[in-house]
Short mmCIF file of C-alpha atoms in Angstrom, two decimals:
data_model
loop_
_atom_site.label_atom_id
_atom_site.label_comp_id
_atom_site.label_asym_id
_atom_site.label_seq_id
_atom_site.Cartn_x
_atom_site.Cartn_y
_atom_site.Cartn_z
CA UNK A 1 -18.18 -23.10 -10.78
CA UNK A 2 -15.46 -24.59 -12.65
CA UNK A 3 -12.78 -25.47 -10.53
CA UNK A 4 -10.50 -27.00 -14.12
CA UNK A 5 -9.81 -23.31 -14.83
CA UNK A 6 -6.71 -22.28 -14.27
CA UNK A 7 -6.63 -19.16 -16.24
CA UNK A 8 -7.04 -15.07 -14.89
CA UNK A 9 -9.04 -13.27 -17.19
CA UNK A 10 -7.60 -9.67 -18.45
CA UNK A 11 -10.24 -7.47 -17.64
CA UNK A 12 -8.90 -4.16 -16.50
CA UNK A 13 -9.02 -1.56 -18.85
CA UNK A 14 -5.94 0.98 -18.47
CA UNK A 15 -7.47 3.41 -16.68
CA UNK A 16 -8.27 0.79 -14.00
CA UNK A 17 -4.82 -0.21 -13.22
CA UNK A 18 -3.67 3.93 -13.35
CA UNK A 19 -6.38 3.98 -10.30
CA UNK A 20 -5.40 0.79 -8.81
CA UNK A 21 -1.54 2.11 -8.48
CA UNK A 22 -2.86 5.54 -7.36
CA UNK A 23 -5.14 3.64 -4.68
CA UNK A 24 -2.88 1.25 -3.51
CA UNK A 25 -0.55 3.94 -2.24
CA UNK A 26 -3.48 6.01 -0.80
CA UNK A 27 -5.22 4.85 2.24
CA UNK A 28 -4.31 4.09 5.48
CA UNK A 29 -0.64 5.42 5.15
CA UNK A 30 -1.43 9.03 4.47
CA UNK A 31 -5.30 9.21 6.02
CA UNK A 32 -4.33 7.51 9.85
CA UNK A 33 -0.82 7.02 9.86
CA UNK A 34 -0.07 10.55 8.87
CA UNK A 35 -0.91 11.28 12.43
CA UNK A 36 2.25 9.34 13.82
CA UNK A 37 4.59 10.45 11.46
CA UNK A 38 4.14 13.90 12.26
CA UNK A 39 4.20 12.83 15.53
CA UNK A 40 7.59 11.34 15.29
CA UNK A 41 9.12 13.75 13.04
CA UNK A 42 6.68 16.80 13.10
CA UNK A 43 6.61 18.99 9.81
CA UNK A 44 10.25 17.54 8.70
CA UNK A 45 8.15 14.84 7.55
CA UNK A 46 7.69 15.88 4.29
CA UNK A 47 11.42 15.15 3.63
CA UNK A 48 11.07 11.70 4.79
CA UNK A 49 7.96 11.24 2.30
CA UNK A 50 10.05 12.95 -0.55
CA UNK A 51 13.34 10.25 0.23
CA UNK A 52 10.77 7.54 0.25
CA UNK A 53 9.14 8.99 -3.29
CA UNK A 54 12.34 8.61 -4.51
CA UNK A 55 12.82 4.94 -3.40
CA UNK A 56 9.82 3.81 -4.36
CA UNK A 57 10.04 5.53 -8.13
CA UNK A 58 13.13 3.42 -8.20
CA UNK A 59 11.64 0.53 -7.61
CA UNK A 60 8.63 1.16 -9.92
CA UNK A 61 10.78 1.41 -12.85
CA UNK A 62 12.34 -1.58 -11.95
CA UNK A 63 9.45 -3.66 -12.02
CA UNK A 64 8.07 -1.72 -15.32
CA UNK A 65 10.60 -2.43 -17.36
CA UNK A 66 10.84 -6.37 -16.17
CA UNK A 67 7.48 -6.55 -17.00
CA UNK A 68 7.92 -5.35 -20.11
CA UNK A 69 10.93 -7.36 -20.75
CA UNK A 70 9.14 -10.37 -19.79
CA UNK A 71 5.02 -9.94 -20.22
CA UNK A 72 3.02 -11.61 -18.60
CA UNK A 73 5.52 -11.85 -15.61
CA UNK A 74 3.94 -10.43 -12.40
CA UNK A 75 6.03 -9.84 -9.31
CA UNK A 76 6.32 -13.62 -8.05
CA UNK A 77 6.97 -14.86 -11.32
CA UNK A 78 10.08 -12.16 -11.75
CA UNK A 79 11.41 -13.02 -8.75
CA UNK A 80 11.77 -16.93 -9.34
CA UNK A 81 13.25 -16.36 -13.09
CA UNK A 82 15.67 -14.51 -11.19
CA UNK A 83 16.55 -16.60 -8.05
CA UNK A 84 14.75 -20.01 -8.70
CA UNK A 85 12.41 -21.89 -6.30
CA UNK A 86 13.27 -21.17 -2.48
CA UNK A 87 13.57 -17.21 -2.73
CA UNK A 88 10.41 -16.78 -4.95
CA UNK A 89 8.79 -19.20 -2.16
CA UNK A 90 10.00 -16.64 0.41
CA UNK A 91 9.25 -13.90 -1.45
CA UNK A 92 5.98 -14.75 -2.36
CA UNK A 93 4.83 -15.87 0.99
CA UNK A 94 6.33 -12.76 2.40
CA UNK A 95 4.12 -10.46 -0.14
CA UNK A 96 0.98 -12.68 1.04
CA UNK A 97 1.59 -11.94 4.55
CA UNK A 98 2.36 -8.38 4.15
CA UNK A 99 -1.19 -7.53 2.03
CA UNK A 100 -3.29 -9.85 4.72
CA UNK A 101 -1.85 -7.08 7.25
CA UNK A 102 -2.36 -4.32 5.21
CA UNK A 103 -6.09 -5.63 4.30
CA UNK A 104 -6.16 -6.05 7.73
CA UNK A 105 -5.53 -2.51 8.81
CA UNK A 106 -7.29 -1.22 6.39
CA UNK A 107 -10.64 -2.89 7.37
CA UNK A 108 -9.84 -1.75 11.07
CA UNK A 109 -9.22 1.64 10.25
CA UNK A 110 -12.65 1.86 8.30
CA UNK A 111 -13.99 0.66 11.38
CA UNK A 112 -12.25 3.28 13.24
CA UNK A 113 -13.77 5.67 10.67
CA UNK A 114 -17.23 4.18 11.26
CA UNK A 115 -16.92 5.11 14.85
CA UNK A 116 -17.10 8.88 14.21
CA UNK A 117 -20.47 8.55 13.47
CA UNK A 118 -21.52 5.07 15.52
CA UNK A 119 -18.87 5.91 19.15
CA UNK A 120 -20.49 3.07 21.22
CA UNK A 121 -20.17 0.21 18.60
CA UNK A 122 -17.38 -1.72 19.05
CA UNK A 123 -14.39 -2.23 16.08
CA UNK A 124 -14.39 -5.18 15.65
CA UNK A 125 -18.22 -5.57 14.69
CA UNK A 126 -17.65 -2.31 12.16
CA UNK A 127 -14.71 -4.06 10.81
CA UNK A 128 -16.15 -7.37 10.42
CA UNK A 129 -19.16 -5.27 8.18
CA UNK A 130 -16.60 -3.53 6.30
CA UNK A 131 -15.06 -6.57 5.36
CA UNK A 132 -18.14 -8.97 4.03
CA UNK A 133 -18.91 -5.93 1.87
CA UNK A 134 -15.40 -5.71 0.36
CA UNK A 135 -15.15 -9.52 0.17
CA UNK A 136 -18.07 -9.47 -1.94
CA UNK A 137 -16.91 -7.36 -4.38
CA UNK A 138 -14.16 -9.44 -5.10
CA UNK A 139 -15.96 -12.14 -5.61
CA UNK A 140 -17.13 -10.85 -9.49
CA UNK A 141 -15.14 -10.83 -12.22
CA UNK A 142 -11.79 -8.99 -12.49
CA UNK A 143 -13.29 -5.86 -14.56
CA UNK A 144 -16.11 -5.13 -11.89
CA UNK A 145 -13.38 -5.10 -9.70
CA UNK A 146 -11.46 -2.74 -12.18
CA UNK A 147 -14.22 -0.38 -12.08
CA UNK A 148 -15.25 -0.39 -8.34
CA UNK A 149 -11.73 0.48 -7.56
CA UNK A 150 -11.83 3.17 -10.17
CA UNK A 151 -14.58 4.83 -9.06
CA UNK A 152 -13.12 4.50 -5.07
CA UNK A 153 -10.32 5.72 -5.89
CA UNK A 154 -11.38 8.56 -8.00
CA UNK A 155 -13.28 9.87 -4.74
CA UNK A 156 -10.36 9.92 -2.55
CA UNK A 157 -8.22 11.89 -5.06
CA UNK A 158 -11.06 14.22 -5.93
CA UNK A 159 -11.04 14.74 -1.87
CA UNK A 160 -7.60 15.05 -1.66
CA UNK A 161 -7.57 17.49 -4.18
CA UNK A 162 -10.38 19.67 -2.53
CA UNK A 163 -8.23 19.71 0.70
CA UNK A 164 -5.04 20.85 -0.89
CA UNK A 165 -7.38 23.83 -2.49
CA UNK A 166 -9.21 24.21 0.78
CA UNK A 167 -6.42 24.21 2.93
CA UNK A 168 -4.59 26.84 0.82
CA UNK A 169 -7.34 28.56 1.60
CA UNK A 170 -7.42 28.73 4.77
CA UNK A 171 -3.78 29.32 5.27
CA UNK A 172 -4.25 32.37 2.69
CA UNK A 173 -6.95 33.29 4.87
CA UNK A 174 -9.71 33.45 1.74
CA UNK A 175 -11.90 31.61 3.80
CA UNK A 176 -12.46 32.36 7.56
CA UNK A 177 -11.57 30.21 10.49
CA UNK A 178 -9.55 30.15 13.62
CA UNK A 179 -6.46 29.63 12.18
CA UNK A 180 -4.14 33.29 12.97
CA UNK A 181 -0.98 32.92 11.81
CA UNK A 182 -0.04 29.62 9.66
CA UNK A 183 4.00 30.33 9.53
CA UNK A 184 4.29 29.95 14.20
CA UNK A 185 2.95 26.78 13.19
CA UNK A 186 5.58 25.66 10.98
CA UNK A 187 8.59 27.60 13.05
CA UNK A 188 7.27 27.29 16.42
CA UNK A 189 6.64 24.27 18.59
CA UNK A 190 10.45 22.73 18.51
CA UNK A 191 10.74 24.01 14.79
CA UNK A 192 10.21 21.85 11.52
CA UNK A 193 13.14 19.84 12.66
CA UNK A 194 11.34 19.25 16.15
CA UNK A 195 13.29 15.95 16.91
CA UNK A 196 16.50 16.55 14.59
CA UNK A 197 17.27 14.28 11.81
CA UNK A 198 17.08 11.47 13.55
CA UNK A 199 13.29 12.27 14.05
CA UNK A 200 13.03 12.63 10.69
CA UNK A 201 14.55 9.28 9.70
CA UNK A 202 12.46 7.50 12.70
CA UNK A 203 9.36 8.09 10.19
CA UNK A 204 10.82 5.79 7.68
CA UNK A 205 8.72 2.98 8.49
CA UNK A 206 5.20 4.18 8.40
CA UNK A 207 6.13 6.30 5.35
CA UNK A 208 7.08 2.80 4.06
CA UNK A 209 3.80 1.27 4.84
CA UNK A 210 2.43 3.85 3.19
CA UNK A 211 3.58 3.18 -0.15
CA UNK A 212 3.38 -0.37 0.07
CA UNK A 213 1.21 -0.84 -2.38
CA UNK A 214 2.26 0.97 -5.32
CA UNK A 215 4.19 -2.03 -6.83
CA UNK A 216 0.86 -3.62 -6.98
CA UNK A 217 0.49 -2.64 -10.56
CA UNK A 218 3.46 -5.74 -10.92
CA UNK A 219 0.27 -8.06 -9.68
CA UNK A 220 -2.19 -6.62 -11.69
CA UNK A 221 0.24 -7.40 -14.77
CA UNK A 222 -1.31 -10.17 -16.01
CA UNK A 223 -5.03 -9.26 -16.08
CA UNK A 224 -4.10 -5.82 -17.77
CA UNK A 225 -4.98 -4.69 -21.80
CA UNK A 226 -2.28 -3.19 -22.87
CA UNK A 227 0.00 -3.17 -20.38
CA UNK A 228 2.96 -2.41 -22.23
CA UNK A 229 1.87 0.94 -22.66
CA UNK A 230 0.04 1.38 -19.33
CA UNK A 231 3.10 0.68 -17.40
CA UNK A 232 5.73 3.70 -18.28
CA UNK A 233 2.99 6.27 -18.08
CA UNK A 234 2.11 5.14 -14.45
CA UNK A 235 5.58 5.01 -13.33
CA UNK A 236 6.44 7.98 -14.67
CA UNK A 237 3.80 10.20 -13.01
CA UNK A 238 4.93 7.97 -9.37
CA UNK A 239 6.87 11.27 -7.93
CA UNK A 240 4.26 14.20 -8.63
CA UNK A 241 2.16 11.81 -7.49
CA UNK A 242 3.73 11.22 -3.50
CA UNK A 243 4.33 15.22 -4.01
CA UNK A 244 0.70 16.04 -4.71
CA UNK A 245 -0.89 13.36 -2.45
CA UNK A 246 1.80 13.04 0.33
CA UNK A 247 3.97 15.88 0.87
CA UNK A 248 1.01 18.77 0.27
CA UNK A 249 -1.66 17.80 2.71
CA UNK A 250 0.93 17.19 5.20
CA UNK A 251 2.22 20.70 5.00
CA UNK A 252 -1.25 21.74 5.16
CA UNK A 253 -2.34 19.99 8.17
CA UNK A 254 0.82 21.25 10.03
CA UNK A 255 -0.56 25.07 9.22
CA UNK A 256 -3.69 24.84 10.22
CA UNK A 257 -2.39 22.84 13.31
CA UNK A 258 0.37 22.53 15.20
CA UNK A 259 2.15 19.13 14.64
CA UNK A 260 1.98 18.23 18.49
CA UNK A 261 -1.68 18.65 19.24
CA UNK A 262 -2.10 16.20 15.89
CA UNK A 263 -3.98 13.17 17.70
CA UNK A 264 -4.05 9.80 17.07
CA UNK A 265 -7.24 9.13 17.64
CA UNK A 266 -9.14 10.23 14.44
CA UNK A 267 -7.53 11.30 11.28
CA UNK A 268 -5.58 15.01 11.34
CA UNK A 269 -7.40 15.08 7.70
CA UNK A 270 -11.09 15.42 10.32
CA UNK A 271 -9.11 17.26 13.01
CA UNK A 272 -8.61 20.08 10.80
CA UNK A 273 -11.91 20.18 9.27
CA UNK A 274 -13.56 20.33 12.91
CA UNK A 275 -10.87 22.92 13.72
CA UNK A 276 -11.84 25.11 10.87
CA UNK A 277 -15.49 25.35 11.96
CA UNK A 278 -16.71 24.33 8.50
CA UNK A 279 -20.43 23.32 9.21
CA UNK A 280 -21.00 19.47 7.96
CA UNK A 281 -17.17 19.60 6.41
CA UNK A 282 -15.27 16.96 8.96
CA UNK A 283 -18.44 14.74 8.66
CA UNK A 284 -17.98 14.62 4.99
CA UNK A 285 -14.07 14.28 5.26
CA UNK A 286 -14.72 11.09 7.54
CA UNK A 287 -16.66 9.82 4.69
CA UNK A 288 -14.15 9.86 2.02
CA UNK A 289 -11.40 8.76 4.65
CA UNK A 290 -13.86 5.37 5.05
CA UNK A 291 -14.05 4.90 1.11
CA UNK A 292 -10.46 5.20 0.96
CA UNK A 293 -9.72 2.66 3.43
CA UNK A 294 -11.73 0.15 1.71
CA UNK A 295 -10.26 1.02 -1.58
CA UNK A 296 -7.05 -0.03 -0.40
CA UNK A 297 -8.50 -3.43 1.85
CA UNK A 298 -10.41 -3.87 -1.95
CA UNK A 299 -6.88 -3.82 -3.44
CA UNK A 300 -5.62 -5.89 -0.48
CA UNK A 301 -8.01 -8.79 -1.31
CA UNK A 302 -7.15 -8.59 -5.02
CA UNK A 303 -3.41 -8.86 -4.50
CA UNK A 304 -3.58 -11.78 -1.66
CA UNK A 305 -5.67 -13.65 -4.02
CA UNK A 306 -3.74 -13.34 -7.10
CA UNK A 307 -0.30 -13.45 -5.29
CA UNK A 308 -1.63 -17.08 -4.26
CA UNK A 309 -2.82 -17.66 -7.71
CA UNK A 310 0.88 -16.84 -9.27
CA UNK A 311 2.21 -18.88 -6.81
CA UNK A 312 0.24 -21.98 -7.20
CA UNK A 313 1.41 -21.88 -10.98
CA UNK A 314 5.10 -20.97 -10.12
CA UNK A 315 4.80 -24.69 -7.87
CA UNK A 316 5.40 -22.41 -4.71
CA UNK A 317 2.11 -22.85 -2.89
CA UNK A 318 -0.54 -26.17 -3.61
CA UNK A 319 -1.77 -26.56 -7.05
CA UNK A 320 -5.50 -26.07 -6.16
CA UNK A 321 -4.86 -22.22 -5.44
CA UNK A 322 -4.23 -22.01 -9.29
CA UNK A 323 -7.90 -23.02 -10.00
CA UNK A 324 -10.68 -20.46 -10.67
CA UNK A 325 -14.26 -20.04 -11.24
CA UNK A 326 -15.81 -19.62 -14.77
CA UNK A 327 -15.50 -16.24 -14.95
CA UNK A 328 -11.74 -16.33 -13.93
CA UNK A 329 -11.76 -15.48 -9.98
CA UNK A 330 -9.68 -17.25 -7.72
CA UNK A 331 -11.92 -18.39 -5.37
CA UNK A 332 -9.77 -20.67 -2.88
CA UNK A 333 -7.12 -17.69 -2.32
CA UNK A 334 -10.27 -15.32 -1.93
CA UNK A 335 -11.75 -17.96 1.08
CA UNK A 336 -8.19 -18.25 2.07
CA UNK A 337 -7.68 -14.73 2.44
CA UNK A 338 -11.57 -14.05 4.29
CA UNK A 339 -10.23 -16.40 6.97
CA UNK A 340 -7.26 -14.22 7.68
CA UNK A 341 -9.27 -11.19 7.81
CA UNK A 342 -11.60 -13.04 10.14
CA UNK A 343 -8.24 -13.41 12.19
CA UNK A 344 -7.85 -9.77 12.11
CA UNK A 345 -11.14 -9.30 13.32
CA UNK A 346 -10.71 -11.40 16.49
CA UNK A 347 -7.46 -9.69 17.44
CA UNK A 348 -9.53 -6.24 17.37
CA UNK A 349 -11.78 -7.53 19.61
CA UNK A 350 -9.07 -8.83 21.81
CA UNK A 351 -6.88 -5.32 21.77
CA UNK A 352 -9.15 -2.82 20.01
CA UNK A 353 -6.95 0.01 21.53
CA UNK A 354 -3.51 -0.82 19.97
CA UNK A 355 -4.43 -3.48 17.49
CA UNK A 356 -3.89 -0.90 14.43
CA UNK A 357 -0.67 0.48 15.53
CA UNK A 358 0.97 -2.42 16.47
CA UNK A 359 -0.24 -3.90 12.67
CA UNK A 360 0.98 -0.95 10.88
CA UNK A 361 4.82 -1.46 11.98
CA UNK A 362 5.04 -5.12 10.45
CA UNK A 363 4.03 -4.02 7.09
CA UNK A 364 7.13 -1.49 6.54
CA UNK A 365 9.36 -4.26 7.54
CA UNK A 366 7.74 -6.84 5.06
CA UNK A 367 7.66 -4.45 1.79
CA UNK A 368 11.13 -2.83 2.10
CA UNK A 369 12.09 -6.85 1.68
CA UNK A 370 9.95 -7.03 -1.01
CA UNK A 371 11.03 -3.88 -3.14
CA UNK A 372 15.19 -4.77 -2.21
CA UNK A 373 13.83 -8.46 -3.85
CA UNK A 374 12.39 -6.47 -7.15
CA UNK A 375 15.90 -4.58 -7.31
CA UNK A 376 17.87 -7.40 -7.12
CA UNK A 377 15.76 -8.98 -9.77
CA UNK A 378 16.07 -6.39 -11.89
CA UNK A 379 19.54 -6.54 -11.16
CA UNK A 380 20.13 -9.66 -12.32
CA UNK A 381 18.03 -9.70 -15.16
CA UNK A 382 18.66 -7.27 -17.23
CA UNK A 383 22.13 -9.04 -18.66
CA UNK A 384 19.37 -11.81 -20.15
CA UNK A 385 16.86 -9.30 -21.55
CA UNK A 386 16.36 -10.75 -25.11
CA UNK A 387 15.23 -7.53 -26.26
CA UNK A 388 15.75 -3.91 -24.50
CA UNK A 389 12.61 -2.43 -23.38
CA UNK A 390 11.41 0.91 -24.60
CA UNK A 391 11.17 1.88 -20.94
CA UNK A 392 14.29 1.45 -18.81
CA UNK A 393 15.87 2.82 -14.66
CA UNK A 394 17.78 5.43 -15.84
CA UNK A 395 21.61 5.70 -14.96
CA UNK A 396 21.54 0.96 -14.40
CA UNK A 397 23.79 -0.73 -12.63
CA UNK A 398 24.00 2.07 -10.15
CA UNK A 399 20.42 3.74 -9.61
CA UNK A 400 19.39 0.20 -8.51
CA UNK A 401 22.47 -0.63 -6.31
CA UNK A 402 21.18 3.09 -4.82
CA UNK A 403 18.18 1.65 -3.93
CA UNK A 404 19.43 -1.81 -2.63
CA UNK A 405 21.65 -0.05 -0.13
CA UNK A 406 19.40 2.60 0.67
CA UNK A 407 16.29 0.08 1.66
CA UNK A 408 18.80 -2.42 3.50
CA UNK A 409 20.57 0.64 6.12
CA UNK A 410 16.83 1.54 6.46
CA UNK A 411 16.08 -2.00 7.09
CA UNK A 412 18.72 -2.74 9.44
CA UNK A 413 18.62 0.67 11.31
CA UNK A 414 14.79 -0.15 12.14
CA UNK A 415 15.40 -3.77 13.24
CA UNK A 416 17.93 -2.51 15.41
CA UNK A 417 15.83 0.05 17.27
CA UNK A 418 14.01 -0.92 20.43
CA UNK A 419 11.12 1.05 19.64
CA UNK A 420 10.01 -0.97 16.81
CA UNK A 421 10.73 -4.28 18.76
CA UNK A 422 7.49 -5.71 17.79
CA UNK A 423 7.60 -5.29 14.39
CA UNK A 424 11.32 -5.58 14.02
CA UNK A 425 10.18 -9.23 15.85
CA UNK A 426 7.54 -10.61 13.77
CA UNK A 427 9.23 -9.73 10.95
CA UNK A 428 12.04 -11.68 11.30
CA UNK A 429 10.32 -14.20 13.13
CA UNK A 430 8.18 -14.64 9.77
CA UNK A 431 11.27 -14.38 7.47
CA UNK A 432 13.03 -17.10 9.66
CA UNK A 433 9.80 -19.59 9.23
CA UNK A 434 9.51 -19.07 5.83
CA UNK A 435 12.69 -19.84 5.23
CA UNK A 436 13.01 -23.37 7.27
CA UNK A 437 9.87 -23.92 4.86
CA UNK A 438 11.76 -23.30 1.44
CA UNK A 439 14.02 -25.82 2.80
CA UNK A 440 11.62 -28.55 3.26
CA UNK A 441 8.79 -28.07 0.96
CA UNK A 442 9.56 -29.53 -2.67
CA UNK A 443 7.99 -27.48 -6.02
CA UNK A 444 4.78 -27.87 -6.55
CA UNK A 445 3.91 -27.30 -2.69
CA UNK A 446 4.40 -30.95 -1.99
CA UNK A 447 6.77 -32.07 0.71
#
């Protein structure tokens, strides 16, 4: 190894960072959490995904066109051109903490998964399997990485795709099962409004955590070929892409099912396989739900150890995080990260019951920070653009201003809400440390 490095490597190929946007917006979010949001919000949850589509193509087009305004920028480097030292500190701790979660989750819920087939073997010791093979892969260059993550995330669209077909289906009645009469399902049971609007809005957060993630394509920035004309095409495809993957199955599941016998316990993607009486079909469903998991704790690891890497060079975090192997890894951030997960692990073991759920809340908090951060950036920057992008937020100054407000009633609404006291806690608990830190740490990451 050769630590004097202190240079990524761009490896991915387009098609590698069009899968790693898809796949960071896939896992967890729509395969587990699904299963709370309808339970919050029943089949009105589709208009909470479809607001939160909205938001988050918003956002995406924000970051595109910095980072074409400024290549070679990823996220962290944005945000301290626009708002120097001590918010890019913040902000780039903040994004640290919020994938170490989401890896986090991610690894449990594979573990979760594993337990369909392995019920008397604990969570923790799944997880902990799950995440020395993911670590692993991380540990070769950037384009094996690239690939791996093409390939997982080409299975969990391909399976995605095959339940929207197979669920239409079903509710068309083409194919046999139990399932009588699709439409009581969406009109009876309390209704698709079965806890008014307010229900509907209560999903916010989880729909949040779900696509957390997508603005991970502003990471991968720097390693991509091309990226000028990888970026718009991505973005661009962001809404069909939460209607195909997001607001579809979910209207699916709630046919075949009623919303209120959805369980938490396994994923309503397996519940309504074992419902249909498909021989072998939930067993394969669990399979795919697994390799999406760790497609998204494999993007996890990526993004925590490049976040660290940007912000070792940005003078936000210690100067050794900048250093990588030969073949342009960044090893410390990848040990750095492993130790977290280990973390993660341990607090399975501890609460293996509520561990997941209690995780998922903090993320929602942590990126609807991050994505009001990338508006404001974009905000501000745009007045020093030295030449206008080719790709642009349509309808600037006040799509963005949209978005800010939008995100920060969301934001304050859910902090404000005793359900979500936990969450709502850490994350301002965590936002309150990190700031006493910008305060006293000097650039550079020396006091």
């Amino acid at each position: 190894m050769e630590n004097n490095q202190q240079n990524l490597k761009k490896g991915l190929l387009p098609r590698h960072v069009q899968f790693i946007a898809l796949a960071g917006m896939i896992g967890t979010g729509i395969f587990k959490g699904s299963s709370d949001t309808l339970n919050i919000a029943g089949p009105s949850v589709v208009f909470t995904y479809l607001m939160g589509g909205l938001l988050l193509f918003i956002v995406m087009a924000a970051l595109g066109e910095m980072a074409l305004a400024f290549p070679n920028f990823n996220v962290q480097h944005l945000v301290n051109k626009a708002f120097g030292f001590r918010v890019s500190f913040i902000v780039g701790w903040l994004y640290w903490i919020n994938w170490i979660l989401v890896t986090v989750v991610e690894l449990l819920a594979a573990g979760s998964f594993l337990q369909f087939w392995f019920p008397d073997t604990p969570l923790w010791l799944l997880s902990l399997i799950c995440a020395f093979v993911i670590i692993g892969i991380n540990l070769f260059q950037v384009k094996y990485y690239g690939e791996m993550e093409f390939w997982f995330a080409g299975i969990k669209i391909l399976a995605l795709v095959a339940f929207i077909v197979l669920g239409f289906f079903l509710l068309l009645g083409f194919i046999p099962s139990d399932v009588e009469n699709p439409i009581s399902n969406y009109t009876g049971h309390g209704g698709f409004f079965p806890h008014g609007v307010s229900g509907m809005l209560s999903a916010f957060l989880v729909v949040m955590f779900s696509y957390g993630g997508a603005e991970l394509i502003g990471v991968a920035v720097t390693e991509t070929k091309d990226a000028d004309k990888v970026l718009p095409k991505i973005i661009k495809g962001a809404v069909w892409r939460v209607i195909i993957f997001y607001v579809l199955p979910i209207l699916i599941i709630c046919g075949i099912m009623p919303w209120n016998r959805v369980s938490s316990v396994d994923s309503p993607f397996v519940q309504v396989f074992s419902i249909t009486g498909l021989p072998g079909a939930a067993h394969i469903m669990n399979f795919v739900l697994m390799t999406a998991v760790l497609s998204a704790a494999n993007s996890g690891i990526y993004a925590t150890s490049r976040t660290l890497f940007s912000m070792a060079q940005s003078g936000v975090a210690p100067k050794g995080l900048a250093k990588t192997s030969k073949k342009g890894i960044p090893l410390v951030g990848i040990m750095i990260t492993t130790v977290c997960i280990l973390a993660g692990v341990y607090l399975a073991y501890i609460t293996p019951s509520k561990i997941i759920n209690y995780l998922m809340t903090i993320p929602g908090f942590t990126i609807m920070l991050i994505w009001i951060c990338i508006c404001a950036a974009q905000l501000k920057l745009r007045p020093t653009y030295k030449e206008k992008p080719h790709f642009q937020v349509k309808g600037f100054p006040y799509t963005t201003i949209f978005a800010i407000v939008s995100l920060s009633v969301i934001f304050i609404g859910f902090l404000t809400s005793p359900s979500n006291l936990i969450g709502s806690s850490v994350a301002l608990v965590t936002v309150g440390v990190l700031i006493i830190l910008s305060l006293l740490v000097r650039k550079n990451g020396s006091k």
